[in-house]
Short mmCIF file of C-alpha atoms in Angstrom, two decimals:
data_model
loop_
_atom_site.label_atom_id
_atom_site.label_comp_id
_atom_site.label_asym_id
_atom_site.label_seq_id
_atom_site.Cartn_x
_atom_site.Cartn_y
_atom_site.Cartn_z
CA UNK A 1077 19.69 -0.73 -14.22
CA UNK A 1078 16.50 1.14 -15.29
CA UNK A 1079 13.44 -1.26 -16.21
CA UNK A 1080 12.91 -1.31 -20.41
CA UNK A 1081 9.37 -1.67 -20.91
CA UNK A 1082 7.73 -2.05 -24.08
CA UNK A 1083 3.94 -2.29 -24.84
CA UNK A 1084 3.17 -3.70 -28.03
CA UNK A 1085 -0.54 -2.53 -28.66
CA UNK A 1086 -3.05 -1.41 -30.81
CA UNK A 1087 -5.63 1.42 -30.00
CA UNK A 1088 -8.48 0.28 -30.46
CA UNK A 1089 -7.60 -2.86 -28.41
CA UNK A 1090 -9.83 -3.18 -24.97
CA UNK A 1091 -7.33 -6.01 -24.34
CA UNK A 1092 -4.55 -3.29 -24.82
CA UNK A 1093 -6.25 -1.04 -22.99
CA UNK A 1094 -5.71 -3.43 -19.57
CA UNK A 1095 -1.74 -3.25 -20.12
CA UNK A 1096 -1.62 0.19 -20.26
CA UNK A 1097 -4.10 1.24 -17.32
CA UNK A 1098 -2.18 -1.25 -15.21
CA UNK A 1099 1.56 0.43 -16.53
CA UNK A 1100 -0.32 4.10 -15.50
CA UNK A 1101 -1.74 2.45 -12.25
CA UNK A 1102 1.83 1.62 -10.83
CA UNK A 1103 3.50 5.12 -12.49
CA UNK A 1104 5.49 2.56 -15.15
CA UNK A 1105 7.47 4.79 -17.94
CA UNK A 1106 6.65 2.59 -21.34
CA UNK A 1107 7.19 2.91 -24.75
CA UNK A 1108 4.02 2.40 -26.55
CA UNK A 1109 4.58 1.20 -29.97
CA UNK A 1110 1.47 0.80 -32.23
CA UNK A 1111 0.93 -2.17 -34.31
CA UNK A 1112 -0.58 -2.86 -37.04
CA UNK A 1113 -2.41 -5.65 -37.02
CA UNK A 1114 -3.20 -6.46 -40.95
CA UNK A 1115 0.48 -6.50 -41.60
CA UNK A 1116 1.91 -8.20 -38.61
CA UNK A 1117 5.36 -6.60 -37.35
CA UNK A 1118 8.68 -9.02 -37.02
CA UNK A 1119 8.91 -7.82 -33.37
CA UNK A 1120 5.00 -8.62 -32.75
CA UNK A 1121 5.73 -12.39 -34.64
CA UNK A 1122 8.86 -12.94 -32.37
CA UNK A 1123 7.64 -12.06 -29.18
CA UNK A 1124 3.79 -13.78 -29.71
CA UNK A 1125 4.89 -16.56 -31.54
CA UNK A 1126 2.08 -18.57 -30.48
CA UNK A 1127 -0.30 -16.29 -30.93
CA UNK A 1128 0.78 -13.66 -32.84
CA UNK A 1129 -1.58 -10.93 -30.93
CA UNK A 1130 -1.35 -7.73 -28.91
CA UNK A 1131 -1.12 -6.79 -26.05
CA UNK A 1132 2.79 -8.13 -25.25
CA UNK A 1133 4.99 -6.36 -22.85
CA UNK A 1134 8.22 -6.47 -23.04
CA UNK A 1135 10.08 -5.85 -19.88
CA UNK A 1136 14.16 -6.20 -20.03
CA UNK A 1137 13.77 -7.62 -23.34
CA UNK A 1138 11.59 -10.57 -22.22
CA UNK A 1139 7.53 -10.71 -23.76
CA UNK A 1140 4.54 -11.42 -21.14
CA UNK A 1141 0.95 -12.08 -23.46
CA UNK A 1142 -2.64 -12.41 -22.66
CA UNK A 1143 -3.53 -8.93 -21.54
CA UNK A 1144 -5.47 -10.70 -17.64
CA UNK A 1145 -1.67 -12.03 -17.24
CA UNK A 1146 0.09 -9.48 -18.44
CA UNK A 1147 -2.00 -7.11 -15.69
CA UNK A 1148 -1.11 -9.62 -13.05
CA UNK A 1149 2.64 -9.46 -14.20
CA UNK A 1150 2.67 -5.82 -13.31
CA UNK A 1151 0.81 -6.16 -10.47
CA UNK A 1152 3.40 -8.52 -9.47
CA UNK A 1153 6.31 -6.90 -10.78
CA UNK A 1154 5.48 -3.29 -9.15
CA UNK A 1155 3.84 -4.57 -6.08
CA UNK A 1156 4.25 -0.98 -4.34
CA UNK A 1157 1.61 1.31 -5.59
CA UNK A 1158 -1.91 0.64 -6.02
CA UNK A 1159 -1.99 -2.82 -5.54
CA UNK A 1160 -4.17 -4.24 -8.23
CA UNK A 1161 -5.13 -7.53 -6.22
CA UNK A 1162 -5.94 -8.52 -2.87
CA UNK A 1163 -3.59 -10.25 -0.75
CA UNK A 1164 -6.08 -12.58 0.39
CA UNK A 1165 -6.11 -15.58 -1.59
CA UNK A 1166 -10.25 -15.91 -2.16
CA UNK A 1167 -10.47 -12.11 -2.86
CA UNK A 1168 -7.85 -13.00 -5.51
CA UNK A 1169 -10.01 -15.94 -6.69
CA UNK A 1170 -13.06 -14.03 -6.61
CA UNK A 1171 -11.56 -11.16 -8.93
CA UNK A 1172 -10.06 -13.71 -11.28
CA UNK A 1173 -13.89 -15.11 -11.68
CA UNK A 1174 -15.04 -12.18 -12.62
CA UNK A 1175 -12.26 -10.85 -15.01
CA UNK A 1176 -12.18 -14.75 -16.55
CA UNK A 1177 -15.97 -14.12 -16.51
CA UNK A 1178 -15.77 -11.11 -18.97
CA UNK A 1179 -13.15 -12.79 -21.22
CA UNK A 1180 -15.27 -15.99 -22.04
CA UNK A 1181 -18.96 -13.78 -21.97
CA UNK A 1182 -17.87 -10.63 -23.47
CA UNK A 1183 -16.03 -10.43 -26.53
CA UNK A 1184 -18.73 -12.69 -28.50
CA UNK A 1185 -22.21 -11.07 -28.23
CA UNK A 1186 -20.59 -7.79 -28.56
CA UNK A 1187 -18.65 -9.46 -31.79
CA UNK A 1188 -22.24 -9.57 -33.51
CA UNK A 1189 -23.49 -6.13 -32.63
CA UNK A 1190 -20.26 -4.58 -34.35
CA UNK A 1191 -19.22 -7.03 -37.37
CA UNK A 1192 -23.06 -8.28 -37.42
CA UNK A 1193 -26.62 -7.32 -38.94
CA UNK A 1194 -29.93 -7.96 -38.62
CA UNK A 1195 -31.10 -10.91 -36.21
CA UNK A 1196 -27.68 -12.13 -35.59
CA UNK A 1197 -27.30 -8.27 -34.23
CA UNK A 1198 -30.22 -8.40 -32.13
CA UNK A 1199 -28.93 -11.96 -30.88
CA UNK A 1200 -25.54 -10.08 -29.75
CA UNK A 1201 -27.21 -7.09 -28.03
CA UNK A 1202 -29.72 -9.38 -26.08
CA UNK A 1203 -26.69 -11.75 -24.71
CA UNK A 1204 -25.08 -8.40 -24.33
CA UNK A 1205 -27.49 -7.12 -21.96
CA UNK A 1206 -27.77 -10.52 -20.04
CA UNK A 1207 -23.88 -10.26 -19.35
CA UNK A 1208 -24.51 -6.80 -17.85
CA UNK A 1209 -26.96 -7.48 -16.07
CA UNK A 1210 -25.21 -10.28 -14.36
CA UNK A 1211 -22.35 -7.95 -14.33
CA UNK A 1212 -24.39 -5.02 -12.16
CA UNK A 1213 -26.10 -7.72 -10.22
CA UNK A 1214 -22.02 -8.52 -8.69
CA UNK A 1215 -21.24 -4.63 -8.78
CA UNK A 1216 -24.22 -4.05 -6.86
CA UNK A 1217 -23.70 -0.68 -4.45
CA UNK A 1218 -19.77 -0.92 -4.03
CA UNK A 1219 -17.73 1.43 -5.29
CA UNK A 1220 -15.51 -1.18 -7.64
CA UNK A 1221 -15.57 -4.67 -8.51
CA UNK A 1222 -13.20 -5.55 -5.50
CA UNK A 1223 -14.77 -2.82 -2.92
CA UNK A 1224 -13.32 1.05 -2.33
CA UNK A 1225 -10.10 0.48 -4.59
CA UNK A 1226 -10.24 0.34 -8.65
CA UNK A 1227 -8.73 -3.27 -9.57
CA UNK A 1228 -8.29 -5.93 -11.55
CA UNK A 1229 -11.98 -6.70 -12.49
CA UNK A 1230 -12.08 -2.92 -13.35
CA UNK A 1231 -9.80 -3.02 -15.53
CA UNK A 1232 -10.43 -5.88 -17.44
CA UNK A 1233 -13.61 -4.59 -18.14
CA UNK A 1234 -13.24 -0.81 -18.11
CA UNK A 1235 -11.87 -0.95 -21.85
CA UNK A 1236 -15.55 -2.36 -23.39
CA UNK A 1237 -17.25 0.89 -22.26
CA UNK A 1238 -15.31 2.82 -24.57
CA UNK A 1239 -16.70 0.63 -27.12
CA UNK A 1240 -20.42 1.52 -25.59
CA UNK A 1241 -21.50 4.59 -27.42
CA UNK A 1242 -20.26 2.40 -30.91
CA UNK A 1243 -22.49 -0.80 -29.49
CA UNK A 1244 -25.59 1.62 -28.59
CA UNK A 1245 -25.35 3.32 -31.93
CA UNK A 1246 -25.36 0.20 -33.72
CA UNK A 1247 -27.83 -1.58 -31.71
CA UNK A 1248 -30.22 1.34 -31.26
CA UNK A 1249 -30.21 0.68 -27.21
CA UNK A 1250 -29.36 2.34 -24.27
CA UNK A 1251 -27.06 0.65 -22.02
CA UNK A 1252 -27.78 2.98 -19.15
CA UNK A 1253 -31.02 2.30 -19.19
CA UNK A 1254 -30.47 -1.70 -19.02
CA UNK A 1255 -27.81 -1.08 -16.27
CA UNK A 1256 -27.45 2.34 -14.46
CA UNK A 1257 -25.18 1.47 -11.51
CA UNK A 1258 -22.72 0.44 -14.19
CA UNK A 1259 -22.51 3.11 -16.27
CA UNK A 1260 -22.24 5.33 -12.65
CA UNK A 1261 -19.26 2.73 -12.00
CA UNK A 1262 -17.66 3.35 -15.60
CA UNK A 1263 -17.48 7.21 -15.01
CA UNK A 1264 -16.10 6.64 -11.69
CA UNK A 1265 -13.31 4.85 -13.45
CA UNK A 1266 -13.15 7.47 -16.43
CA UNK A 1267 -12.19 9.97 -13.56
CA UNK A 1268 -9.20 7.94 -12.86
CA UNK A 1269 -6.10 9.45 -15.01
CA UNK A 1270 -4.97 6.22 -15.44
CA UNK A 1271 -8.14 5.04 -17.53
CA UNK A 1272 -8.67 8.46 -18.70
CA UNK A 1273 -5.03 8.60 -19.95
CA UNK A 1274 -5.72 5.25 -21.41
CA UNK A 1275 -9.01 4.97 -23.65
CA UNK A 1276 -9.77 6.08 -26.39
CA UNK A 1277 -12.13 8.69 -27.29
CA UNK A 1278 -15.69 6.95 -27.69
CA UNK A 1279 -17.11 8.69 -30.76
CA UNK A 1280 -13.23 7.82 -32.52
CA UNK A 1281 -14.37 4.71 -32.15
CA UNK A 1282 -17.87 4.63 -33.32
CA UNK A 1283 -16.49 6.77 -36.63
CA UNK A 1284 -13.97 4.15 -37.06
CA UNK A 1285 -15.47 1.10 -37.27
CA UNK A 1286 -17.08 1.14 -40.59
CA UNK A 1287 -13.25 1.24 -41.51
CA UNK A 1288 -12.38 -1.33 -39.68
CA UNK A 1289 -14.94 -3.56 -41.37
CA UNK A 1290 -13.61 -3.08 -44.75
CA UNK A 1291 -10.47 -3.64 -43.62
CA UNK A 1292 -11.61 -6.92 -42.06
CA UNK A 1293 -13.83 -7.40 -45.52
CA UNK A 1294 -17.23 -7.85 -43.27
CA UNK A 1295 -20.82 -7.13 -45.09
CA UNK B 219 -10.79 -25.42 13.13
CA UNK B 220 -9.86 -28.18 10.57
CA UNK B 221 -10.82 -26.88 7.30
CA UNK B 222 -14.17 -28.11 5.71
CA UNK B 223 -13.04 -29.03 1.68
CA UNK B 224 -15.11 -29.51 -0.30
CA UNK B 225 -14.95 -30.91 -4.52
CA UNK B 226 -17.90 -30.83 -6.50
CA UNK B 227 -16.77 -32.91 -9.15
CA UNK B 228 -17.70 -35.01 -12.02
CA UNK B 229 -15.10 -38.30 -12.43
CA UNK B 230 -14.88 -37.94 -16.42
CA UNK B 231 -13.69 -33.93 -16.17
CA UNK B 232 -10.09 -32.90 -17.20
CA UNK B 233 -10.86 -30.37 -15.36
CA UNK B 234 -12.11 -31.49 -12.66
CA UNK B 235 -9.11 -33.79 -12.33
CA UNK B 236 -7.23 -30.16 -11.86
CA UNK B 237 -8.54 -29.80 -8.84
CA UNK B 238 -8.56 -33.12 -7.79
CA UNK B 239 -4.52 -33.18 -8.46
CA UNK B 240 -3.99 -30.23 -6.57
CA UNK B 241 -5.48 -31.21 -3.67
CA UNK B 242 -3.59 -33.99 -3.39
CA UNK B 243 -0.33 -32.51 -3.99
CA UNK B 244 -1.09 -30.41 -0.85
CA UNK B 245 -2.18 -33.48 1.36
CA UNK B 246 -5.11 -31.66 1.71
CA UNK B 247 -8.00 -34.15 2.36
CA UNK B 248 -11.58 -33.35 0.76
CA UNK B 249 -14.93 -34.81 0.49
CA UNK B 250 -15.01 -35.45 -3.19
CA UNK B 251 -18.53 -35.27 -4.67
CA UNK B 252 -19.53 -36.54 -7.90
CA UNK B 253 -22.17 -34.16 -9.60
CA UNK B 254 -24.88 -35.72 -12.35
CA UNK B 255 -24.50 -33.49 -14.79
CA UNK B 256 -27.89 -34.15 -16.46
CA UNK B 257 -29.28 -33.43 -13.13
CA UNK B 258 -27.59 -30.56 -11.18
CA UNK B 259 -27.72 -30.63 -7.80
CA UNK B 260 -28.96 -27.57 -5.39
CA UNK B 261 -25.24 -27.33 -3.91
CA UNK B 262 -24.05 -27.10 -7.10
CA UNK B 263 -26.30 -24.45 -8.51
CA UNK B 264 -25.69 -22.54 -5.20
CA UNK B 265 -22.30 -22.46 -5.20
CA UNK B 266 -21.56 -21.66 -8.93
CA UNK B 267 -24.82 -19.79 -9.89
CA UNK B 268 -23.19 -17.80 -13.22
CA UNK B 269 -21.63 -21.10 -14.81
CA UNK B 270 -23.41 -23.72 -12.68
CA UNK B 271 -20.39 -25.87 -13.88
CA UNK B 272 -18.12 -28.02 -11.41
CA UNK B 273 -15.26 -28.33 -10.38
CA UNK B 274 -16.17 -26.12 -7.72
CA UNK B 275 -13.85 -26.64 -4.63
CA UNK B 276 -15.75 -25.04 -1.51
CA UNK B 277 -13.34 -24.38 1.08
CA UNK B 278 -15.34 -23.61 4.85
CA UNK B 279 -18.76 -22.68 3.31
CA UNK B 280 -17.12 -20.55 0.19
CA UNK B 281 -16.66 -21.58 -3.37
CA UNK B 282 -13.89 -21.04 -6.23
CA UNK B 283 -14.74 -21.88 -9.37
CA UNK B 284 -12.36 -22.46 -13.07
CA UNK B 285 -10.31 -24.90 -12.74
CA UNK B 286 -7.38 -22.86 -12.86
CA UNK B 287 -8.48 -20.73 -10.76
CA UNK B 288 -9.26 -23.59 -8.15
CA UNK B 289 -5.69 -24.86 -8.50
CA UNK B 290 -3.77 -21.32 -7.95
CA UNK B 291 -6.16 -21.23 -4.96
CA UNK B 292 -5.35 -24.37 -3.47
CA UNK B 293 -1.39 -23.24 -3.92
CA UNK B 294 -2.09 -19.96 -2.31
CA UNK B 295 -4.06 -20.94 0.17
CA UNK B 296 -1.87 -24.15 1.42
CA UNK B 297 1.67 -22.75 0.41
CA UNK B 298 3.82 -25.74 2.54
CA UNK B 299 4.87 -28.19 0.26
CA UNK B 300 4.93 -28.74 -3.29
CA UNK B 301 4.58 -25.30 -4.66
CA UNK B 302 2.79 -25.59 -7.92
CA UNK B 303 3.40 -21.81 -9.19
CA UNK B 304 7.02 -20.37 -9.27
CA UNK B 305 7.70 -17.48 -6.64
CA UNK B 306 9.27 -15.71 -9.87
CA UNK B 307 6.73 -13.34 -11.68
CA UNK B 308 7.65 -14.04 -14.58
CA UNK B 309 7.71 -17.38 -14.95
CA UNK B 310 4.19 -17.08 -13.07
CA UNK B 311 3.57 -15.19 -15.79
CA UNK B 312 4.64 -18.03 -18.44
CA UNK B 313 2.89 -21.35 -16.76
CA UNK B 314 0.12 -18.89 -16.95
CA UNK B 315 0.23 -18.44 -20.68
CA UNK B 316 0.95 -22.16 -21.02
CA UNK B 317 -2.02 -23.85 -19.12
CA UNK B 318 -4.61 -20.82 -20.65
CA UNK B 319 -2.61 -22.08 -24.26
CA UNK B 320 -4.17 -25.52 -23.25
CA UNK B 321 -7.65 -24.02 -21.87
CA UNK B 322 -8.46 -22.17 -25.24
CA UNK B 323 -6.94 -24.58 -27.73
CA UNK B 324 -7.30 -28.15 -26.65
CA UNK B 325 -11.16 -28.25 -25.29
CA UNK B 326 -11.93 -27.34 -29.26
CA UNK B 327 -10.35 -30.27 -31.52
CA UNK B 328 -10.68 -33.04 -28.86
CA UNK B 329 -13.99 -32.73 -28.62
CA UNK B 330 -14.84 -32.84 -33.05
CA UNK B 331 -12.36 -36.23 -32.19
CA UNK B 332 -14.57 -37.45 -29.73
CA UNK B 333 -18.31 -36.14 -30.69
CA UNK B 334 -17.82 -35.68 -34.47
CA UNK B 335 -17.22 -37.83 -37.66
CA UNK B 336 -16.44 -37.70 -40.58
CA UNK B 337 -14.75 -34.39 -41.89
CA UNK B 338 -15.48 -32.95 -38.95
CA UNK B 339 -13.39 -35.75 -37.11
CA UNK B 340 -10.62 -35.30 -39.11
CA UNK B 341 -10.40 -31.68 -38.79
CA UNK B 342 -10.58 -32.09 -35.16
CA UNK B 343 -7.51 -34.60 -35.46
CA UNK B 344 -5.47 -32.30 -37.10
CA UNK B 345 -5.65 -29.51 -35.20
CA UNK B 346 -5.16 -31.46 -31.96
CA UNK B 347 -2.00 -32.42 -33.59
CA UNK B 348 -0.74 -29.24 -34.50
CA UNK B 349 -1.51 -28.41 -30.62
CA UNK B 350 0.24 -31.41 -29.84
CA UNK B 351 2.87 -30.31 -31.33
CA UNK B 352 3.59 -26.68 -30.42
CA UNK B 353 2.80 -28.42 -26.86
CA UNK B 354 5.90 -31.01 -27.03
CA UNK B 355 7.95 -27.77 -28.98
CA UNK B 356 7.43 -25.99 -25.29
CA UNK B 357 8.20 -29.00 -23.41
CA UNK B 358 11.23 -29.50 -24.99
CA UNK B 359 13.72 -31.92 -22.49
CA UNK B 360 12.76 -30.99 -19.49
CA UNK B 361 11.16 -33.02 -17.27
CA UNK B 362 7.84 -30.81 -16.62
CA UNK B 363 6.72 -27.77 -18.24
CA UNK B 364 8.40 -26.10 -15.29
CA UNK B 365 11.58 -27.13 -15.69
CA UNK B 366 12.82 -29.97 -12.91
CA UNK B 367 9.66 -29.60 -10.22
CA UNK B 368 5.88 -31.20 -11.40
CA UNK B 369 3.75 -27.80 -11.27
CA UNK B 370 0.77 -25.64 -12.98
CA UNK B 371 1.04 -26.38 -16.65
CA UNK B 372 1.23 -30.15 -15.82
CA UNK B 373 -1.75 -30.26 -13.72
CA UNK B 374 -3.44 -28.07 -16.45
CA UNK B 375 -2.34 -30.66 -19.11
CA UNK B 376 -2.37 -34.41 -17.96
CA UNK B 377 -5.78 -34.87 -17.26
CA UNK B 378 -6.30 -34.93 -20.91
CA UNK B 379 -4.05 -37.51 -20.97
CA UNK B 380 -6.73 -39.76 -19.43
CA UNK B 381 -8.97 -39.47 -22.76
CA UNK B 382 -6.15 -40.21 -25.23
CA UNK B 383 -6.43 -43.90 -25.43
CA UNK B 384 -9.93 -42.88 -27.05
CA UNK B 385 -8.79 -40.00 -29.43
CA UNK B 386 -6.48 -42.84 -30.52
CA UNK B 387 -9.11 -44.97 -31.09
CA UNK B 388 -11.50 -42.64 -31.98
CA UNK B 389 -10.17 -41.11 -34.71
CA UNK B 390 -7.43 -44.02 -35.45
CA UNK B 391 -3.80 -42.22 -34.93
CA UNK B 392 -1.25 -42.62 -31.90
CA UNK B 393 -0.17 -39.89 -30.39
CA UNK B 394 3.57 -41.53 -29.44
CA UNK B 395 4.15 -41.42 -33.43
CA UNK B 396 3.25 -37.85 -33.16
CA UNK B 397 4.93 -36.38 -29.99
CA UNK B 398 6.83 -38.93 -27.98
CA UNK B 399 8.55 -36.25 -25.97
CA UNK B 400 4.59 -35.74 -24.46
CA UNK B 401 4.06 -39.09 -23.90
CA UNK B 402 7.05 -39.66 -21.86
CA UNK B 403 6.15 -36.77 -20.13
CA UNK B 404 2.82 -38.06 -19.56
CA UNK B 405 3.79 -41.04 -18.23
CA UNK B 406 6.80 -39.53 -15.94
CA UNK B 407 3.02 -37.56 -14.38
CA UNK B 408 1.53 -40.77 -14.08
CA UNK B 409 3.92 -42.14 -11.92
CA UNK B 410 3.20 -39.49 -9.38
CA UNK B 411 0.27 -40.37 -6.37
CA UNK B 412 -1.30 -37.55 -6.58
CA UNK B 413 -1.96 -38.07 -10.84
CA UNK B 414 -2.19 -41.58 -10.42
CA UNK B 415 -5.08 -40.79 -7.78
CA UNK B 416 -6.84 -38.61 -9.51
CA UNK B 417 -7.08 -39.93 -13.29
CA UNK B 418 -9.75 -42.32 -13.72
CA UNK B 419 -8.63 -45.68 -16.30
CA UNK B 420 -8.47 -44.78 -19.61
CA UNK B 421 -9.87 -47.45 -20.83
CA UNK B 422 -13.35 -47.11 -18.42
CA UNK B 423 -13.30 -43.66 -20.32
CA UNK B 424 -13.33 -45.14 -24.23
CA UNK B 425 -15.83 -47.30 -23.12
CA UNK B 426 -17.91 -44.74 -21.58
CA UNK B 427 -18.09 -42.36 -24.32
CA UNK B 428 -21.17 -44.45 -26.65
CA UNK B 429 -22.69 -43.97 -23.27
CA UNK B 430 -21.90 -39.85 -23.30
CA UNK B 431 -22.42 -39.58 -26.67
CA UNK B 432 -26.06 -40.57 -25.83
CA UNK B 433 -27.08 -39.06 -22.95
CA UNK B 434 -25.71 -35.47 -25.11
CA UNK B 435 -27.41 -36.55 -27.97
CA UNK B 436 -24.96 -36.80 -30.08
CA UNK B 437 -25.37 -39.30 -33.19
#
C-alpha cells in the first residue's frame, strides 16, 4: 500500500515550511492542505486537539505535530536519501540544540519587528540582530550548519529568511550588512530545489503583512 | 578508556533531575557538580556559552545542553538497557510531543504559583490544573506515559512532582483531588530507584522556597 501523506499547513508559516522542505528532500509526494487559521477546520482540530496549530503531518491517518518533531519523524520514517540528522549522537544533539535555540530565540523578536512599532520594534530589531550574530558565529565558514550537507538546522532556520525582506523594510535595517555569511548561506539553501519549492516569494510576504495585522486586530 | 561523565546541575532543578534520572536508568557513573546559579562557574559558562544554564552533560570533554536533548543523547549513547525512547518513529514522535508540551506549558503557571501572589497566583493555579488535566487524560489508565515501560515523558515530568507539595501549600489546593491518576503515576515512578535517588525531598523544597525568592529578589 502506498503511503498516504497529508500536510495541514499555512503558506506564511516558517514552521510549515520546515515540514514542506523535509518532505521535498525525501521526495515524498504529499497532499498539501492550506488551512485558514482564522477559521480552523475540523480536521485541524481533530488532528492537533492540544495546540490546534499547523503544521500537522498526517501519515496513513496518524498525526504528527510540532514542526521540529515532524522533520525528525520524516527523517526517521524515510531514512533512504538526504539524511537530515547525523547518525552520530553528539552531532544529533548539537543540531537539536541549534534548532531549539532558533525556536526559543527567533519568534519573539521577529514578532516585535512585524507586529510592533516604535521602541518595541527597535528592541525587537536589536535582539534579533544579536540572535542572528550568534547563528552567524555558529555557522562560521561552513557550507551548512551541519557542515558539508544540508540538514536539520538549515531546515529549522531557512523559512525565517523568506521574511527577511519584510523585517528589513519594516524596521529599516540590512541583515546582509550585519551578517553577510548568513545571507550567503541562505542564498546557497535557496538554490536547493526542496527549499525553492517550499518558500513563498519574499515580496508576497512583505505585501501581505498589513492584511495579516488587520486580520489579527493589530494597530 | 572509561567514559568521563560530568553533570553540571542544581539540586532544585526539575530539568537537572531529568538528566540525573536518565543517567541512573542507564547505570552510568557520573561526577555530579552542584552549580551556584547566582555566581556562575567558569566551567558552566564555558560549556554552555549560549544559555549558561544547567543541566550540562559533559561526556569525554564535550558538552550537551538542554535537558530533553541531554536525555535523548544519553538514550542514544548508552542504548543497552532501559530504552527511554521507542525505536518506532511514530511512538518517538508522540513521546517528544508530550515532553515538548510539558516544557511549553508547565514552567509558566508553576512559576506564577511559587513566585507570584494574589490574582496572579490564582491564574497560575487555574492554568496549571488545566495542564495537569490534559496530562492526566493522556496518561489515562496506562502504567507510564509510554505504556508499560518507564520512559522519556515520565522523565520529562516527574521532576515537577517533587515541587507538588510546595505548589499545593503555596496556592492552597490538592493535586490529588484534581488528578488522582497522575498522583498514582508519580507514586509508581517514585518507587523506581533512578527516580528516588534523583529527586530531592519535597519538604526540603517547600522549606527552601522563601530563601529562593529572597535570593531572586521576589517580594
